[in-house]
Amino acid sequence: MITVSAPGKLMLMGEHAVVYGYPCIVTAVSERLTVAMEETNSGKIVVEAPQVKNTRFVDQAIIEGCKAWGIQHTGLLLQTKSNFSNCYGFGSSSAVTVATLFALVRLFEKNVDKKELFEIAYKTVLAIQGVGSGFDVAAAIYGETLLYGNAGQIMNPLPWKLEDDGVTLVVGYSGMKADTPVLVKEVAQKREKEPEKVNRIFEAIGKLVLQAREQGDAHDWHAFGKFMNFNQEYLRDLGVSTEKLEAMIFAANKAGAYGAKLSGAGGGDCIIALVPKEKQESVENAIIKAGGSVVPVATSVAGVEITNEKEDNEMLIVVNDKDEVVSYRSRFDCHHDASLRHRIVAVILFDDKHRVLLQKRSFTKAKHPGLWAVTASGHVSKGEKYEEAAARELKEEMGVTVPLTFVKTYIEKPDEESEMVAAYTGLTSEEIHPNAEEVSEALFVTKDELLRSMLSGKIQLTPCAYQALQEIQFL
Ligand code: PMV
């Protein structure tokens, strides 16, 4: 079983013009859609999606994914869950498409990069929806904030963190659901009738997007807001704004927003307002007074990733430099804050020929799928001792229990984390039973064999495994 989640999106600038090849700016938002997938023996594909109106996108994603990557299965069970309502226009269709395809890739251990994932996801969305620039698919895959254009030819991450600059994006929902494909088609008809006028509008929007991007890069959000307002004027000229949206936008600007506009196809859904932090409350109140409701979201969040909600809520032990307990925090917090140094264990088993037992991490792992790690490793949970966690991880991952010897503790700093590692070694003559959910292969190697395999690229160690083998003086 694998669980993955993909974020929704909000268009910051450039909607409609982006359908015609111009660039837009899109940000991934904290509302996420989750897909849990497992292979069954039923011979059928069962989709349980209580919050989704219909499962067309999931069904099509499975067809396209299996075809593109030669996946043959004996039956699939899928469950989807979202923490956002699909009526806001946050892109639940593209998020569910991306999450389904990513789950397929990882469950069936396919070597697919994000670009290829994008191609198949975009193809899936077009097969169902007929139209669309693909900006929502890009946001679901890459996350963050992106300059996107030309059906995916342009995809530049914009390292903006609004909160760090004292600004925030306020989202106001109009209460009306927009029909994006219908609106895109209406704009296309308008363009056929008045090509010169509409093309001029698209060109102007394209230019505004690039100018706004420069302001964003310069952290000048006041100026960025002005460009949002100009963008809104063009959207009004295109005929996609509504009275309600206009009222909310006017109210937000009057209450102190740097700028505000509709976001997405128009005709309903949401407005966004770029707001200095100190004006947030008054802008939110103004939007509510104008008949909208405020939807709290964070922007620039991570793209599609493997998640395990149960594990994410597990409490880990946070320690200081001297390994003294400071607090208990969730796995999720510990993995996203390098100041929360938490306890983990690394277990390294040898056989009587002094060969070390390594494991290849399964492709369903969130971190370093397919890379090689020490025999077993994992977090120490609240209430657990190092030696208990070491024995538990060894049993869970390798199916064996052997006497373990404590070697040392040391600090490691993978990615955005910081960990206090207790290393244990042991000798095994028993048969091992690797847990297929976590381990895709297990191997005993001598030091020379390992070094040769690393040089030839046959074995790529995770940074933590490399450090562990050095700490116990095997490498
Ligand atoms: O309505 P939304 O949030 O899905 O956004 C649509 C944006 C358009 O530019 C109108 C269409 C597109 O696919 O880019």
Coordinates of C-alpha atoms and ligand atoms in Angstrom, one line a residue:
M1 CA 0.0 0.0 0.0
I2 CA 1.3 3.4 -0.9
T3 CA -0.1 6.8 0.1
V4 CA 0.7 10.0 -1.9
S5 CA -0.6 13.5 -1.8
A6 CA -0.6 16.3 -4.3
P7 CA -1.3 20.0 -3.7
G8 CA -4.0 22.2 -5.2
K9 CA -3.1 25.5 -6.9
L10 CA -4.0 29.1 -7.3
M11 CA -3.3 31.1 -10.4
L12 CA -1.5 34.3 -9.4
M13 CA -1.4 36.0 -12.8
G14 CA -1.8 35.1 -16.5
E15 CA -5.0 33.0 -16.7
H16 CA -6.6 32.5 -20.2
A17 CA -3.5 34.0 -22.0
V18 CA -1.6 30.9 -20.8
V19 CA -3.9 28.7 -22.9
Y20 CA -2.4 30.5 -25.9
G21 CA 1.2 30.0 -25.0
Y22 CA 1.8 33.1 -22.8
P23 CA 3.4 32.6 -19.4
C24 CA 1.5 32.6 -16.1
I25 CA 2.5 32.5 -12.4
V26 CA 0.9 29.7 -10.4
T27 CA 1.4 28.7 -6.8
A28 CA 0.8 25.4 -5.1
V29 CA -1.5 25.7 -2.0
S30 CA -1.7 23.8 1.2
E31 CA -5.0 22.0 0.5
R32 CA -3.9 18.5 -0.6
L33 CA -5.5 15.5 -2.3
T34 CA -4.4 12.1 -1.1
V35 CA -4.5 8.8 -3.0
A36 CA -3.9 5.5 -1.2
M37 CA -3.2 2.6 -3.7
E38 CA -2.6 -1.1 -3.4
E39 CA -2.4 -4.1 -5.7
T40 CA -5.0 -6.7 -5.1
N41 CA -5.9 -10.1 -6.6
S42 CA -9.4 -9.2 -7.6
G43 CA -8.7 -8.6 -11.3
K44 CA -10.7 -5.4 -10.9
I45 CA -9.9 -1.7 -10.4
V46 CA -11.9 -0.5 -7.4
V47 CA -11.9 3.3 -6.8
E48 CA -13.4 4.6 -3.5
A49 CA -13.6 8.4 -3.8
P50 CA -16.4 9.6 -1.6
Q51 CA -15.5 13.3 -2.0
V52 CA -15.0 13.3 -5.8
K53 CA -18.1 13.8 -8.0
N54 CA -16.9 11.1 -10.4
T55 CA -13.8 9.1 -10.9
R56 CA -13.1 10.0 -14.6
F57 CA -9.7 11.5 -13.9
V58 CA -8.6 8.6 -11.7
D59 CA -9.8 6.0 -14.3
Q60 CA -8.1 7.8 -17.2
A61 CA -4.9 8.2 -15.2
I62 CA -4.7 4.5 -14.6
I63 CA -5.3 3.8 -18.3
E64 CA -2.7 6.3 -19.4
G65 CA -0.2 5.4 -16.7
C66 CA -0.4 1.6 -17.3
K67 CA 0.0 2.2 -21.0
A68 CA 2.9 4.6 -20.8
W69 CA 4.9 2.6 -18.3
G70 CA 4.0 -1.0 -19.3
I71 CA 2.3 -1.7 -15.9
Q72 CA 0.5 -5.0 -15.6
H73 CA -1.4 -5.5 -12.4
T74 CA -3.7 -8.2 -10.8
G75 CA -6.2 -5.7 -9.6
L76 CA -6.0 -2.3 -7.8
L77 CA -7.7 -0.7 -4.9
L78 CA -7.6 3.1 -4.7
Q79 CA -8.9 5.4 -2.0
T80 CA -8.9 9.2 -2.4
K81 CA -9.3 11.8 0.2
S82 CA -9.0 15.5 0.0
N83 CA -8.8 18.2 2.6
F84 CA -10.3 20.8 0.2
S85 CA -13.7 21.2 -1.3
N86 CA -13.6 20.8 -5.1
C87 CA -15.9 23.8 -5.4
Y88 CA -13.2 26.4 -4.7
G89 CA -11.5 25.7 -8.0
F90 CA -8.2 24.7 -6.4
G91 CA -7.6 22.0 -9.0
S92 CA -8.8 18.8 -7.4
S93 CA -9.0 17.1 -10.9
S94 CA -5.3 17.7 -11.7
A95 CA -4.2 16.9 -8.1
V96 CA -6.0 13.6 -8.2
T97 CA -4.6 12.8 -11.6
V98 CA -1.1 13.5 -10.5
A99 CA -1.4 11.7 -7.2
T100 CA -2.8 8.6 -9.0
L101 CA -0.1 8.5 -11.6
F102 CA 2.7 9.1 -9.0
A103 CA 1.2 6.3 -6.8
L104 CA 1.4 4.0 -9.9
V105 CA 5.0 4.9 -10.6
R106 CA 6.1 4.2 -7.1
L107 CA 4.0 1.2 -6.4
F108 CA 5.3 -0.5 -9.6
E109 CA 8.8 0.8 -9.1
K110 CA 9.0 2.6 -12.5
N111 CA 11.8 4.9 -13.1
V112 CA 9.9 8.0 -14.2
D113 CA 11.1 11.6 -13.7
K114 CA 8.9 14.6 -13.1
K115 CA 9.0 15.7 -16.7
E116 CA 7.6 12.4 -17.9
L117 CA 5.1 12.4 -15.1
F118 CA 4.0 15.8 -16.3
E119 CA 3.6 14.7 -19.9
I120 CA 1.3 11.7 -19.0
A121 CA -0.7 13.7 -16.4
Y122 CA -1.3 16.6 -18.8
K123 CA -2.3 14.1 -21.5
T124 CA -4.8 12.5 -19.0
V125 CA -6.3 15.9 -18.1
L126 CA -6.6 16.9 -21.8
A127 CA -8.3 13.5 -22.6
I128 CA -11.0 14.2 -20.1
Q129 CA -11.3 18.0 -20.2
G130 CA -10.4 18.8 -23.8
V131 CA -8.8 22.1 -23.0
G132 CA -6.3 23.5 -20.5
S133 CA -2.8 24.9 -20.3
G134 CA -1.5 22.3 -17.9
F135 CA -0.5 24.9 -15.3
D136 CA -2.5 23.1 -12.6
V137 CA -0.8 19.8 -13.4
A138 CA 2.6 21.5 -13.1
A139 CA 1.7 22.9 -9.7
A140 CA 0.6 19.5 -8.5
I141 CA 3.8 17.9 -9.6
Y142 CA 6.5 20.6 -8.8
G143 CA 4.8 22.5 -6.0
E144 CA 6.2 25.9 -5.0
T145 CA 5.5 28.9 -7.1
L146 CA 6.2 28.6 -10.9
L147 CA 6.5 30.7 -14.0
Y148 CA 4.7 28.4 -16.3
G149 CA 4.0 28.6 -20.0
N150 CA 3.8 27.1 -23.5
A151 CA 2.3 23.7 -22.5
G152 CA 5.1 23.0 -20.1
Q153 CA 8.1 24.3 -22.1
I154 CA 8.5 27.0 -19.5
M155 CA 8.6 25.8 -16.0
N156 CA 10.8 28.0 -13.8
P157 CA 10.6 27.8 -10.0
L158 CA 10.2 31.2 -8.3
P159 CA 11.7 31.0 -4.8
W160 CA 9.3 33.4 -3.3
K161 CA 8.2 33.2 0.3
L162 CA 5.5 35.8 0.8
E163 CA 5.3 35.3 4.6
D164 CA 9.1 36.1 4.9
D165 CA 8.4 39.4 3.3
G166 CA 5.5 40.3 5.6
V167 CA 2.8 39.8 3.0
T168 CA 0.1 37.2 2.6
L169 CA -2.4 36.0 0.0
V170 CA -6.0 36.3 1.1
V171 CA -8.3 34.0 -0.8
G172 CA -12.0 34.9 -1.1
Y173 CA -14.6 32.4 -2.4
S174 CA -17.5 33.9 -4.3
G175 CA -19.8 31.0 -3.5
M176 CA -20.2 30.2 -7.2
K177 CA -18.6 27.2 -8.9
A178 CA -17.0 28.1 -12.2
D179 CA -17.0 25.8 -15.2
T180 CA -13.5 26.2 -16.5
P181 CA -13.8 24.3 -19.8
V182 CA -16.9 26.3 -20.7
L183 CA -15.2 29.6 -19.9
V184 CA -12.1 28.7 -21.9
K185 CA -14.3 27.8 -24.9
E186 CA -16.2 31.1 -24.5
V187 CA -13.0 33.0 -24.6
A188 CA -11.9 31.0 -27.7
Q189 CA -15.2 32.0 -29.4
K190 CA -14.6 35.6 -28.5
R191 CA -11.2 35.4 -30.0
E192 CA -12.6 34.1 -33.3
K193 CA -15.0 37.0 -33.4
E194 CA -12.6 39.7 -32.5
P195 CA -9.1 38.2 -33.0
E196 CA -7.2 41.5 -32.9
K197 CA -8.7 42.7 -29.7
V198 CA -8.4 39.4 -27.9
N199 CA -4.9 38.7 -29.1
R200 CA -3.9 42.2 -27.9
I201 CA -5.3 41.4 -24.5
F202 CA -3.4 38.1 -24.3
E203 CA -0.2 39.8 -25.4
A204 CA -0.6 42.5 -22.7
I205 CA -1.3 39.9 -20.0
G206 CA 1.8 38.0 -21.1
K207 CA 3.9 41.2 -20.6
L208 CA 2.3 42.0 -17.3
V209 CA 3.2 38.5 -16.0
L210 CA 6.9 39.0 -16.9
Q211 CA 6.9 42.5 -15.3
A212 CA 5.2 41.2 -12.2
R213 CA 7.8 38.3 -12.0
E214 CA 10.6 40.9 -11.9
Q215 CA 8.8 42.7 -9.0
G216 CA 8.4 39.4 -7.1
D217 CA 12.1 38.6 -7.6
A218 CA 12.8 42.1 -6.2
H219 CA 10.4 41.5 -3.2
D220 CA 8.5 44.6 -4.3
W221 CA 5.0 43.3 -3.5
H222 CA 3.4 46.7 -3.6
A223 CA 4.4 46.9 -7.3
F224 CA 3.3 43.2 -7.8
G225 CA -0.1 44.1 -6.5
K226 CA -0.4 46.9 -9.1
F227 CA 0.2 44.4 -11.8
M228 CA -2.4 42.2 -10.4
N229 CA -4.9 45.1 -10.7
F230 CA -3.9 45.7 -14.3
N231 CA -4.3 42.0 -15.0
Q232 CA -7.8 42.1 -13.5
E233 CA -8.7 45.0 -15.9
Y234 CA -7.8 42.8 -18.9
L235 CA -9.8 39.9 -17.5
R236 CA -12.8 42.2 -17.2
D237 CA -12.3 43.2 -20.8
L238 CA -12.3 39.5 -21.8
G239 CA -15.7 39.2 -20.1
V240 CA -14.8 36.5 -17.5
S241 CA -15.3 38.6 -14.4
T242 CA -18.6 38.8 -12.5
E243 CA -20.4 41.4 -10.4
K244 CA -19.7 39.4 -7.3
L245 CA -16.0 39.0 -8.0
E246 CA -15.7 42.7 -8.8
A247 CA -17.4 43.6 -5.5
M248 CA -15.0 41.4 -3.6
I249 CA -11.9 42.7 -5.4
F250 CA -13.0 46.3 -4.9
A251 CA -13.6 45.7 -1.2
A252 CA -10.2 44.0 -0.8
N253 CA -8.3 46.9 -2.4
K254 CA -10.2 49.5 -0.4
A255 CA -9.3 47.7 2.8
G256 CA -5.6 47.9 2.1
A257 CA -4.6 45.1 -0.3
Y258 CA -1.7 45.8 -2.6
G259 CA -3.7 44.3 -5.4
A260 CA -6.5 41.9 -6.1
K261 CA -7.9 39.9 -9.0
L262 CA -9.9 36.8 -9.8
S263 CA -8.0 33.6 -9.9
G264 CA -8.6 30.9 -12.6
A265 CA -11.1 30.9 -15.3
G266 CA -13.4 33.5 -13.8
G267 CA -17.2 33.3 -13.7
G268 CA -17.1 32.4 -10.0
D269 CA -14.6 30.5 -7.8
C270 CA -12.1 32.7 -6.0
I271 CA -10.4 36.0 -5.9
I272 CA -7.0 36.5 -4.5
A273 CA -5.7 39.6 -2.7
L274 CA -2.1 40.4 -2.0
V275 CA -2.0 41.9 1.4
P276 CA 0.5 43.4 3.9
K277 CA 0.3 41.2 7.0
E278 CA -1.0 44.1 9.1
K279 CA -4.0 44.6 6.8
Q280 CA -5.0 40.9 6.6
E281 CA -7.8 41.1 9.1
S282 CA -9.4 44.2 7.6
V283 CA -9.2 42.7 4.0
E284 CA -10.7 39.5 5.2
N285 CA -13.5 41.3 6.9
A286 CA -14.1 43.4 3.8
I287 CA -14.3 40.3 1.6
I288 CA -16.9 38.8 3.9
K289 CA -18.9 42.0 3.9
A290 CA -18.9 42.0 0.1
G291 CA -20.6 38.5 0.3
G292 CA -17.5 36.2 0.0
S293 CA -16.1 33.7 2.4
V294 CA -12.4 33.6 3.3
V295 CA -10.5 30.3 2.6
P296 CA -7.2 30.2 4.6
V297 CA -4.4 28.6 2.6
A298 CA -0.6 28.6 2.6
T299 CA 1.2 29.1 -0.7
S300 CA 4.3 27.7 -2.3
V301 CA 4.0 24.3 -0.7
A302 CA 5.6 21.0 -1.8
G303 CA 4.6 19.2 -4.9
V304 CA 3.4 15.6 -5.1
E305 CA 5.0 13.4 -2.5
I306 CA 4.6 10.2 -0.5
T307 CA 2.9 10.7 2.7
N308 CA 2.0 8.5 5.6
E309 CA -0.5 10.3 7.8
K310 CA -0.3 7.8 10.6
E311 CA 3.5 8.1 10.7
D312 CA 3.4 11.9 10.3
N313 CA 1.5 12.2 13.5
E314 CA 3.8 9.9 15.5
M315 CA 5.6 11.7 18.3
L316 CA 9.4 11.7 18.1
I317 CA 12.0 12.5 20.8
V318 CA 13.7 15.9 20.4
V319 CA 17.1 16.2 22.1
N320 CA 19.8 18.7 22.6
D321 CA 23.5 18.3 21.7
K322 CA 24.1 16.2 24.8
D323 CA 21.2 13.9 23.8
E324 CA 19.0 15.1 26.7
V325 CA 15.3 15.1 26.0
V326 CA 14.0 18.6 25.2
S327 CA 10.5 17.9 23.9
Y328 CA 8.3 15.5 21.8
R329 CA 7.3 16.6 18.3
S330 CA 5.5 15.0 15.4
R331 CA 7.4 13.3 12.7
F332 CA 6.1 15.8 10.2
D333 CA 7.5 18.8 12.3
C334 CA 10.8 17.0 12.8
H335 CA 11.2 16.4 9.1
H336 CA 10.6 20.1 8.2
D337 CA 12.6 21.8 10.9
A338 CA 16.4 21.3 11.2
S339 CA 16.4 22.8 14.7
L340 CA 14.4 19.8 16.0
R341 CA 17.2 17.2 16.5
H342 CA 15.5 13.9 17.0
R343 CA 16.6 10.4 18.0
I344 CA 17.0 7.6 15.4
V345 CA 18.8 4.3 15.3
A346 CA 21.0 2.7 12.7
V347 CA 21.5 -1.1 12.9
I348 CA 24.3 -2.7 11.0
L349 CA 24.5 -6.5 10.9
F350 CA 27.5 -8.6 9.7
D351 CA 27.9 -12.2 8.9
D352 CA 30.8 -14.4 10.0
K353 CA 32.8 -13.4 6.9
H354 CA 32.6 -9.8 8.0
R355 CA 30.3 -8.9 5.2
V356 CA 27.8 -6.1 5.9
L357 CA 24.1 -6.6 5.3
L358 CA 22.7 -3.7 3.3
Q359 CA 19.1 -3.1 2.2
K360 CA 17.8 -1.4 -1.0
R361 CA 15.1 0.9 0.0
S362 CA 11.7 0.2 -1.6
F363 CA 10.3 2.5 -4.2
T364 CA 7.4 3.3 -1.9
K365 CA 9.6 5.1 0.5
A366 CA 9.3 8.9 0.6
K367 CA 13.0 9.5 0.9
H368 CA 15.7 8.0 -1.2
P369 CA 13.7 5.3 -2.9
G370 CA 15.9 2.7 -4.6
L371 CA 19.1 3.8 -2.7
W372 CA 21.0 1.5 -0.4
A373 CA 20.8 1.8 3.4
V374 CA 22.3 0.0 6.4
T375 CA 20.6 -3.2 7.6
A376 CA 17.8 -1.4 9.4
S377 CA 17.1 2.1 10.7
G378 CA 14.3 4.3 11.9
H379 CA 13.0 6.7 14.5
V380 CA 12.8 6.3 18.2
S381 CA 9.2 6.9 19.3
K382 CA 8.1 8.7 22.4
G383 CA 8.4 6.3 25.3
E384 CA 10.9 4.1 23.6
K385 CA 14.6 3.5 24.4
Y386 CA 17.3 3.4 21.7
E387 CA 17.9 -0.3 22.1
E388 CA 14.1 -1.0 21.9
A389 CA 13.8 0.9 18.7
A390 CA 16.9 -0.8 17.3
A391 CA 15.4 -4.3 18.0
R392 CA 12.0 -3.2 16.7
E393 CA 13.3 -1.8 13.4
L394 CA 15.5 -4.8 12.8
K395 CA 12.5 -7.1 13.3
E396 CA 10.2 -5.0 11.2
E397 CA 12.5 -4.5 8.3
M398 CA 14.6 -7.7 8.2
G399 CA 12.5 -10.2 10.1
V400 CA 15.2 -11.1 12.6
T401 CA 16.1 -10.7 16.2
V402 CA 19.8 -10.9 17.2
P403 CA 21.7 -9.5 20.1
L404 CA 22.9 -6.0 19.4
T405 CA 25.9 -4.1 20.6
F406 CA 25.7 -0.3 21.1
V407 CA 28.6 1.4 19.3
K408 CA 28.2 5.2 19.6
T409 CA 25.9 8.1 19.1
Y410 CA 26.6 10.8 16.5
I411 CA 24.8 13.6 14.8
E412 CA 23.7 13.5 11.1
K413 CA 22.0 16.2 9.1
P414 CA 20.2 14.8 6.1
D415 CA 18.3 17.4 3.9
E416 CA 16.3 19.8 6.2
E417 CA 16.7 17.6 9.3
S418 CA 19.0 17.0 12.2
E419 CA 19.2 13.6 13.8
M420 CA 20.9 12.1 16.9
V421 CA 21.8 8.6 15.7
A422 CA 22.6 5.6 18.0
A423 CA 24.5 3.0 16.0
Y424 CA 24.2 -0.7 16.9
T425 CA 26.0 -3.7 15.3
G426 CA 25.3 -7.4 15.5
L427 CA 26.3 -10.7 14.0
T428 CA 23.7 -12.9 12.2
S429 CA 23.8 -16.4 11.0
E430 CA 20.0 -16.5 10.7
E431 CA 18.1 -16.4 7.5
I432 CA 16.7 -12.9 7.0
H433 CA 13.1 -12.1 5.9
P434 CA 13.1 -8.6 4.4
N435 CA 9.8 -6.8 4.6
A436 CA 8.8 -6.3 1.0
E437 CA 6.9 -3.1 1.9
E438 CA 10.1 -1.4 3.0
V439 CA 12.9 -3.3 1.4
S440 CA 13.2 -4.2 -2.2
E441 CA 16.5 -6.2 -1.9
A442 CA 19.0 -7.3 0.7
L443 CA 22.6 -8.0 0.2
F444 CA 25.7 -9.1 2.1
V445 CA 28.9 -7.4 0.8
T446 CA 32.5 -7.1 1.8
K447 CA 34.1 -3.7 2.0
D448 CA 35.9 -4.2 -1.3
E449 CA 32.8 -5.4 -3.1
L450 CA 30.9 -2.4 -1.7
L451 CA 33.6 0.1 -2.9
R452 CA 33.6 -1.4 -6.3
S453 CA 29.8 -1.4 -6.6
M454 CA 29.8 2.2 -5.5
L455 CA 32.4 3.2 -8.1
S456 CA 30.5 1.4 -10.9
G457 CA 27.2 3.0 -9.8
K458 CA 25.6 -0.4 -9.0
I459 CA 25.1 0.6 -5.4
Q460 CA 24.3 4.1 -4.4
L461 CA 24.3 4.6 -0.7
T462 CA 22.0 7.1 1.1
P463 CA 24.1 9.9 2.7
C464 CA 23.1 8.6 6.1
A465 CA 24.2 5.0 5.3
Y466 CA 27.5 6.3 4.1
Q467 CA 28.0 8.2 7.3
A468 CA 26.9 5.3 9.5
L469 CA 29.4 3.0 7.8
Q470 CA 32.2 5.5 8.4
E471 CA 31.2 6.1 12.0
I472 CA 31.5 2.4 12.8
Q473 CA 34.8 2.4 10.8
F474 CA 33.7 -0.1 8.2
L475 CA 34.4 2.5 5.4
Ligands
PMV1 O1 -10.4 27.7 -13.3 P1 -9.1 27.2 -13.0 O2 -8.6 27.6 -11.6 O3 -8.9 25.8 -13.3 O4 -8.0 28.0 -14.0 C1 -8.2 28.1 -15.3 C2 -7.1 28.9 -16.0 C3 -7.2 29.0 -17.4 O5 -6.1 29.8 -17.9 C4 -8.5 29.8 -17.8 C5 -7.3 27.7 -18.2 C6 -5.9 27.0 -18.1 O6 -6.0 25.7 -18.2 O7 -4.9 27.6 -18.0

